[in-house]
XYZ file of C-alpha atoms in Angstrom:
522
model
C -173.933 -33.109 283.490
C -173.462 -32.201 279.732
C -170.526 -34.085 277.899
C -168.640 -30.629 277.428
C -168.694 -29.903 281.026
C -167.204 -33.244 281.848
C -164.597 -33.036 279.348
C -163.586 -29.452 280.736
C -163.274 -31.019 284.297
C -161.271 -34.201 282.812
C -158.751 -31.367 281.313
C -158.552 -28.924 283.989
C -156.703 -30.770 286.784
C -153.816 -32.013 284.373
C -153.743 -28.361 283.019
C -153.659 -27.065 286.640
C -150.790 -29.387 287.649
C -148.732 -28.599 284.418
C -149.160 -24.749 284.938
C -148.171 -25.296 288.902
C -145.143 -27.322 287.658
C -144.252 -24.746 285.102
C -144.703 -21.741 287.499
C -142.630 -23.324 290.359
C -139.816 -24.242 287.862
C -139.668 -20.695 286.487
C -139.556 -19.098 289.769
C -135.638 -18.313 290.204
C -134.779 -20.437 287.085
C -131.948 -18.068 286.366
C -130.751 -18.142 290.004
C -128.220 -21.278 289.715
C -125.223 -20.650 287.820
C -124.707 -22.673 284.770
C -122.505 -25.814 285.405
C -120.235 -28.134 283.615
C -122.879 -30.139 281.893
C -124.769 -27.109 280.968
C -121.571 -25.553 279.397
C -121.578 -28.555 277.081
C -125.165 -27.820 275.918
C -124.098 -24.272 275.073
C -120.750 -25.468 273.421
C -122.530 -27.983 271.243
C -125.631 -26.000 270.152
C -123.489 -23.170 269.323
C -121.687 -25.146 266.724
C -122.485 -25.413 263.077
C -124.223 -28.577 262.253
C -121.240 -30.240 260.435
C -119.307 -29.503 263.490
C -121.830 -30.744 265.790
C -122.029 -33.951 263.825
C -118.316 -34.401 263.777
C -118.313 -33.994 267.680
C -121.080 -36.494 268.315
C -119.224 -39.103 266.596
C -116.470 -39.026 269.300
C -118.389 -38.092 272.339
C -122.012 -37.140 273.643
C -123.964 -39.158 270.823
C -126.314 -40.154 273.625
C -127.307 -36.529 273.859
C -127.425 -35.911 269.944
C -131.105 -35.863 269.830
C -131.407 -33.144 272.630
C -128.705 -31.027 270.808
C -130.642 -31.136 267.627
C -133.759 -29.936 269.454
C -131.907 -27.128 271.317
C -129.725 -26.010 268.413
C -132.705 -24.056 266.750
C -133.933 -23.096 270.106
C -130.628 -21.543 270.983
C -130.400 -19.756 267.562
C -133.917 -18.364 268.082
C -133.888 -17.388 271.708
C -130.144 -17.366 272.890
C -128.163 -19.133 275.618
C -128.887 -17.294 278.759
C -130.223 -19.485 281.976
C -133.970 -18.619 281.326
C -133.889 -19.429 277.533
C -131.645 -22.474 277.737
C -133.514 -23.996 280.638
C -136.990 -23.162 279.637
C -137.604 -26.459 277.394
C -136.569 -28.447 280.392
C -139.306 -26.788 282.646
C -141.994 -27.136 279.833
C -140.954 -30.967 279.564
C -141.517 -31.403 283.251
C -144.910 -29.420 283.173
C -145.935 -31.837 280.365
C -144.820 -34.805 282.554
C -147.166 -33.631 285.334
C -150.177 -33.424 283.169
C -149.281 -37.214 282.149
C -148.915 -38.223 286.125
C -152.390 -36.794 286.756
C -153.666 -38.766 283.857
C -152.065 -41.874 285.068
C -153.249 -41.507 288.599
C -156.709 -41.302 287.483
C -156.470 -44.290 285.085
C -154.879 -46.621 287.652
C -156.200 -45.201 290.968
C -158.809 -42.531 291.275
C -159.546 -38.864 290.466
C -158.110 -37.964 293.844
C -155.041 -39.861 293.516
C -154.659 -38.145 290.253
C -155.152 -34.566 291.783
C -152.685 -35.405 294.881
C -150.059 -37.035 292.498
C -150.175 -33.816 290.270
C -149.570 -31.594 293.378
C -146.861 -33.787 294.772
C -145.035 -33.613 291.335
C -145.407 -30.007 290.811
C -143.671 -29.518 294.201
C -141.105 -32.124 294.150
C -137.705 -30.673 294.899
C -136.021 -33.054 292.360
C -138.625 -32.492 289.513
C -137.851 -28.602 290.097
C -134.211 -29.131 290.075
C -134.177 -30.986 286.701
C -136.637 -28.396 285.307
C -134.050 -25.831 285.907
C -131.554 -27.591 284.110
C -130.562 -27.426 280.259
C -129.836 -31.144 279.949
C -132.102 -33.966 278.416
C -133.199 -35.644 281.631
C -136.422 -33.751 281.827
C -137.401 -34.880 278.395
C -136.520 -38.270 279.440
C -139.099 -37.961 282.177
C -141.832 -36.489 280.200
C -141.466 -39.094 277.423
C -141.395 -41.899 280.066
C -144.758 -40.737 281.619
C -146.201 -40.441 278.294
C -145.107 -43.891 277.239
C -146.568 -45.482 280.360
C -149.690 -43.639 279.648
C -149.867 -44.999 276.336
C -149.323 -48.467 277.525
C -152.074 -48.247 280.127
C -154.519 -46.751 277.516
C -153.765 -50.062 275.329
C -154.484 -52.218 278.325
C -157.488 -50.443 279.167
C -158.871 -50.571 275.515
C -160.906 -53.671 276.335
C -162.716 -52.135 279.097
C -163.434 -48.955 277.073
C -164.994 -50.819 274.416
C -166.683 -53.402 276.564
C -168.332 -50.475 278.316
C -169.628 -49.053 274.915
C -171.168 -52.343 273.895
C -172.706 -53.081 277.476
C -176.297 -54.393 276.883
C -175.637 -55.738 273.158
C -175.680 -59.439 272.605
C -175.795 -59.756 269.074
C -172.874 -61.897 267.688
C -172.244 -59.283 264.920
C -171.856 -56.390 267.376
C -169.619 -58.389 269.548
C -167.304 -59.208 266.616
C -167.461 -55.398 265.748
C -166.454 -54.646 269.505
C -163.669 -57.241 269.413
C -162.222 -55.430 266.336
C -162.735 -52.126 267.656
C -160.653 -53.013 270.705
C -157.860 -54.514 268.539
C -157.905 -51.309 266.664
C -157.602 -49.201 269.711
C -154.875 -51.239 271.123
C -153.016 -51.028 268.013
C -153.249 -47.190 267.812
C -152.236 -46.920 271.484
C -149.505 -49.402 271.084
C -148.030 -47.527 267.803
C -147.962 -44.539 269.579
C -146.167 -46.375 272.587
C -143.464 -47.653 270.323
C -142.857 -44.152 268.690
C -142.410 -42.563 272.235
C -140.071 -45.481 273.316
C -137.933 -44.452 270.493
C -137.606 -40.825 271.870
C -137.003 -42.209 275.402
C -133.908 -43.924 274.244
C -132.810 -41.243 272.091
C -132.944 -38.875 275.182
C -131.155 -41.408 277.252
C -130.327 -45.249 276.671
C -130.970 -46.037 280.297
C -134.613 -44.796 279.742
C -134.972 -48.028 278.007
C -134.930 -49.706 281.363
C -138.589 -48.481 281.474
C -139.450 -51.382 279.041
C -138.362 -53.979 281.672
C -140.342 -52.324 284.036
C -143.402 -52.623 281.826
C -142.669 -56.103 281.211
C -142.844 -56.690 284.826
C -146.227 -54.933 285.109
C -147.583 -56.926 282.268
C -146.554 -60.191 283.688
C -147.561 -59.038 287.281
C -151.068 -58.302 285.737
C -151.279 -61.348 283.481
C -152.576 -59.560 280.568
C -154.173 -61.593 277.823
C -151.488 -63.493 275.515
C -152.646 -61.720 272.435
C -152.034 -58.114 274.020
C -148.806 -59.301 275.369
C -147.709 -60.336 272.004
C -148.797 -57.125 270.498
C -146.714 -55.313 273.140
C -143.774 -57.265 272.398
C -144.064 -56.463 268.666
C -144.486 -52.817 269.557
C -141.504 -52.903 271.726
C -139.354 -54.859 269.343
C -140.100 -52.197 266.528
C -138.962 -49.345 268.728
C -135.739 -51.250 269.617
C -135.083 -52.177 266.370
C -135.282 -48.613 265.232
C -132.749 -47.776 268.168
C -130.393 -50.637 267.547
C -127.956 -48.596 265.448
C -127.789 -45.721 267.834
C -127.392 -48.076 270.740
C -124.583 -50.099 269.244
C -122.511 -46.975 267.903
C -123.122 -45.271 271.394
C -121.271 -48.316 272.986
C -118.084 -47.034 271.351
C -118.250 -44.031 273.846
C -117.859 -45.994 276.934
C -114.975 -43.631 277.944
C -117.509 -41.043 278.894
C -118.452 -43.216 281.875
C -115.024 -44.595 282.450
C -114.572 -42.222 285.712
C -117.714 -43.615 287.327
C -117.199 -45.762 290.616
C -118.735 -49.005 291.737
C -121.721 -48.485 293.973
C -121.240 -47.713 297.716
C -123.450 -47.398 300.726
C -123.120 -43.392 300.173
C -124.013 -43.728 296.702
C -127.223 -45.690 297.648
C -128.190 -43.210 300.166
C -127.610 -40.438 297.724
C -129.959 -42.079 295.543
C -132.732 -42.426 298.211
C -132.109 -38.685 298.988
C -132.274 -37.660 295.143
C -135.679 -39.623 294.915
C -137.290 -38.048 297.927
C -135.954 -34.699 297.014
C -133.913 -34.249 300.258
C -133.220 -35.941 303.612
C -136.091 -34.104 305.439
C -138.467 -36.088 303.260
C -137.155 -39.440 303.366
C -138.987 -40.793 306.357
C -142.380 -39.146 305.438
C -142.262 -40.110 301.945
C -141.077 -43.960 302.632
C -144.063 -44.059 305.155
C -146.390 -42.865 302.602
C -145.135 -45.025 299.968
C -145.375 -48.144 302.041
C -148.918 -47.132 302.721
C -149.687 -46.503 299.215
C -148.126 -49.954 298.099
C -150.260 -51.761 300.633
C -153.417 -49.878 299.897
C -153.200 -50.199 296.105
C -152.647 -53.954 296.670
C -155.714 -54.175 298.834
C -157.827 -52.265 296.285
C -158.644 -54.565 293.411
C -157.963 -52.946 289.794
C -161.187 -51.435 288.120
C -160.935 -54.392 285.470
C -159.182 -57.782 285.725
C -155.972 -57.884 283.817
C -155.444 -54.148 283.841
C -152.897 -52.937 286.139
C -153.552 -51.322 289.358
C -151.492 -48.496 290.608
C -149.185 -50.580 292.591
C -148.478 -52.974 289.562
C -147.755 -50.103 287.495
C -145.580 -47.842 289.728
C -143.705 -50.506 291.805
C -141.443 -51.888 289.031
C -141.124 -48.616 287.421
C -139.936 -47.197 290.616
C -137.668 -49.964 291.766
C -136.267 -51.737 288.600
C -134.268 -49.194 286.854
C -132.255 -47.949 289.828
C -131.687 -51.631 291.310
C -130.632 -52.962 287.947
C -128.163 -50.071 287.047
C -126.528 -50.159 290.728
C -126.232 -54.137 290.359
C -124.597 -54.025 286.979
C -122.310 -50.984 288.243
C -120.583 -53.803 290.321
C -119.240 -55.115 287.256
C -119.049 -52.013 285.044
C -119.952 -48.890 286.765
C -122.525 -46.816 284.864
C -124.821 -45.275 287.702
C -125.624 -41.793 288.145
C -128.758 -40.606 289.918
C -129.887 -38.497 287.185
C -130.309 -41.505 284.954
C -133.412 -42.637 286.926
C -134.741 -39.260 287.334
C -137.823 -40.957 285.035
C -138.588 -42.938 288.347
C -139.660 -39.903 290.327
C -143.244 -39.924 288.763
C -143.553 -43.635 290.080
C -142.724 -42.656 293.603
C -145.155 -39.597 293.327
C -148.086 -42.027 292.203
C -147.302 -44.299 295.167
C -146.995 -41.380 297.725
C -150.437 -40.033 296.317
C -152.048 -43.411 296.957
C -150.829 -43.403 300.494
C -151.947 -39.990 300.989
C -155.574 -40.811 299.634
C -155.462 -44.003 301.756
C -155.192 -41.776 304.958
C -158.120 -39.905 303.880
C -160.141 -43.307 304.093
C -159.490 -43.354 307.895
C -160.284 -39.518 308.338
C -161.131 -37.520 305.423
C -159.295 -34.237 306.285
C -156.208 -36.481 307.017
C -155.274 -36.367 303.248
C -155.248 -32.672 302.916
C -153.228 -32.101 306.666
C -150.623 -34.779 305.437
C -150.290 -33.218 301.967
C -149.678 -29.730 303.518
C -147.204 -31.369 305.714
C -145.281 -32.787 302.779
C -145.416 -29.622 300.750
C -143.835 -27.763 303.892
C -141.122 -29.921 304.035
C -140.202 -29.348 300.351
C -139.849 -25.497 300.909
C -136.304 -25.533 302.298
C -135.017 -27.836 299.464
C -136.907 -25.513 296.829
C -135.055 -22.582 298.216
C -131.740 -24.121 298.344
C -131.815 -25.345 294.512
C -132.276 -21.706 293.580
C -128.948 -20.533 295.056
C -126.294 -19.459 292.603
C -123.622 -21.915 293.715
C -126.147 -25.048 294.251
C -124.711 -26.882 291.305
C -121.435 -28.871 291.292
C -119.504 -25.717 290.100
C -120.280 -22.248 290.068
C -119.203 -21.055 286.723
C -120.945 -17.538 286.725
C -118.737 -16.623 289.811
C -115.612 -17.441 287.716
C -116.902 -15.342 284.838
C -117.861 -12.638 287.142
C -114.435 -12.313 288.491
C -112.762 -12.428 285.051
C -115.104 -9.736 283.421
C -114.738 -7.261 286.356
C -110.925 -7.355 286.281
C -109.675 -8.348 282.898
C -107.717 -5.794 280.493
C -107.099 -5.837 276.934
C -104.031 -8.038 275.871
C -104.367 -10.380 278.984
C -103.668 -14.136 278.434
C -105.464 -17.017 279.992
C -103.908 -20.433 280.523
C -106.349 -23.410 281.500
C -104.342 -25.492 283.888
C -106.669 -28.228 284.716
C -108.949 -30.656 282.758
C -112.233 -29.039 281.481
C -111.322 -25.546 282.099
C -111.645 -24.398 278.493
C -114.813 -26.286 278.393
C -116.313 -24.569 281.417
C -115.790 -21.094 279.732
C -118.420 -21.906 277.112
C -121.195 -21.266 279.978
C -120.346 -17.724 280.005
C -118.367 -17.029 276.932
C -118.656 -13.439 276.981
C -116.357 -12.600 279.906
C -113.591 -14.465 278.254
C -113.734 -13.010 274.740
C -111.154 -10.274 275.310
C -108.473 -12.903 276.516
C -105.733 -14.785 274.516
C -106.022 -18.448 275.045
C -102.315 -19.136 275.254
C -102.411 -23.042 275.187
C -105.009 -23.635 272.363
C -103.984 -25.560 269.439
C -107.572 -26.352 268.084
C -110.894 -25.066 269.428
C -113.308 -27.404 270.790
C -115.447 -27.122 267.636
C -112.330 -27.801 265.529
C -111.140 -30.484 267.470
C -114.575 -32.156 267.671
C -114.774 -32.330 271.401
C -115.271 -29.955 274.493
C -111.787 -29.421 275.738
C -110.014 -28.657 272.620
C -106.486 -29.519 271.697
C -103.427 -27.933 273.576
C -100.087 -26.707 272.183
C -96.880 -28.167 273.482
C -94.695 -26.732 276.277
C -92.316 -25.034 273.728
C -95.104 -23.206 271.912
C -96.597 -22.219 275.179
C -93.497 -20.755 276.390
C -93.388 -18.722 273.311
C -96.463 -17.407 273.472
C -96.022 -16.393 277.246
C -93.505 -14.172 275.750
C -96.347 -11.944 274.467
C -98.473 -11.033 277.413
C -97.597 -9.256 280.603
C -100.508 -10.621 282.694
C -101.995 -14.127 282.738
C -105.274 -15.647 284.140
C -104.467 -19.071 285.567
C -107.806 -21.108 285.712
C -107.506 -24.289 287.993
C -109.991 -26.938 288.908
C -109.247 -26.591 292.540
C -108.619 -30.085 293.361
C -106.535 -30.869 296.363
C -103.988 -33.066 294.432
C -102.858 -31.493 291.197
C -101.569 -33.718 288.388
C -97.729 -33.236 287.476
C -98.604 -31.573 284.106
C -100.615 -28.923 285.993
C -97.561 -28.060 288.136
C -95.366 -28.058 284.987
C -97.486 -25.393 283.421
C -97.304 -23.253 286.612
C -93.647 -23.579 286.904
C -93.203 -22.639 283.362
C -95.248 -19.475 283.721
C -93.028 -18.444 286.674
C -89.795 -19.241 284.620
C -91.178 -17.000 282.129
C -91.155 -13.927 284.597
C -94.964 -14.196 285.334
C -94.315 -14.523 289.005
C -96.145 -11.578 290.726
C -99.417 -12.565 292.085
C -102.112 -9.919 291.599
C -104.855 -11.888 293.101
C -106.021 -15.354 294.003
C -109.945 -16.026 293.816
C -111.720 -19.099 294.783
C -115.166 -20.492 293.900
C -117.098 -23.510 294.009
C -115.537 -25.647 291.462
C -112.055 -24.169 291.037
C -109.669 -21.249 291.450
C -108.340 -18.418 289.630
C -105.084 -16.886 290.158
C -103.939 -13.414 288.159
C -100.178 -13.227 287.782
C -97.969 -10.545 286.124
C -94.330 -9.823 285.352
C -91.559 -9.234 287.913
C -88.924 -9.021 285.024
C -88.959 -9.166 281.025
C -89.355 -12.114 279.127
C -86.171 -14.291 278.574
C -84.886 -12.929 275.133
C -83.210 -16.483 274.609
C -86.881 -18.138 274.643
C -88.616 -15.088 273.134
C -86.183 -14.827 270.095
C -84.971 -11.204 271.310
C -88.583 -9.634 271.469
C -89.649 -9.719 275.007
C -92.693 -8.247 276.193
C -92.590 -4.849 277.685
């Protein structure tokens, strides 16, 4: 076969998997409403660079690299659902190509193909390909870093293959030097990519520990292990200032809770892509682990699929859950980068079934794909996210009148309006002292009750936006009581949406001249 033809075949399957991932992600990508975290992306990327820099000194430093990438993107293409989520879809597509390449390197061509299909159709992969946050980019860079590490470990094999049949000492020395050069190139790339993994999410650096376990499991040559340590240390030194400063913003995870059984179960559902898939994927995972352990690696001291994927899949979530008993810091999305490892092991299990009966791989794969369909449909619903901010915006957009005021009762309500800011442009923010950009945060700063009372004198209709919680803090009730005391006590409508509620009130009587300085609203 001509070299060019072989090269085309080598690229075709990764390209197919990437294209399939992208197409599946783009289908219905504008369906789900923006939610709170995506509103943060819109708020941050819509600011001037100085305002963005001031904000990340107080919060969200861990997402600064993502905001810097997205800021020019938003300036060029806007902040609609498709435009804002497209970079995540592209990142997941790039990850798909990497998964295929990894499957081929540590398994077989068939393993790579099946892994690419499973990745492209994973409900979890699609869900985060359709979200304007950095976790898809963490996943893509984690896959790339792992691929570069595998290439460094296989550099000896590649050079040895080229030198087969040659016994001359000089040629052997040349081959040894070539091996070292190849390893250095791959490990240099590895170090660079690790920096991006850490910049996109600090917890992504748990991948380094997983890689260390793989290297010890594989018993790589001491010289190569030292080279890996140097490359890793270089990346961590570059990241050290970033990591140290980010520790001053621990308040962002202060609301997280210690692990529970329900939290562990949610992790399992998250990785599998839904409860329907848990039993099937667990069975295939176990089969894949056993099959890859029974099948020796292609070359001694080069990791097989199990040695690579098992630490990658299990170490980050187990570590985060364990540490969270002391200092809670676990969210399922922090371990999204582990999904490719699951996919590789599941693919190994599917391929192993084919060794029992050749068509069994295809039959089992079709069954797995069929189980993903309900989940794929579910994640495309408008209210699939934690809160349906589009519904809130539609309510206001359809009914607001010039001169209306808005009062954000609950925490983060002003932040949420950034998602669909056009719906609120005609409203007067009665509570704002400083905008989020000026306050260098996401919520802005509020005026005191006395100033609020004066401002309530200037409007005849007020939109009260609440978070919809069962228990309202006392300060929320105090604001509602103040609105009623100012004569705004006739309810025109109440609307509930996922994540909150909206009430529109108007006056039953003129504003109190004693409070309003003799200039009541009419």
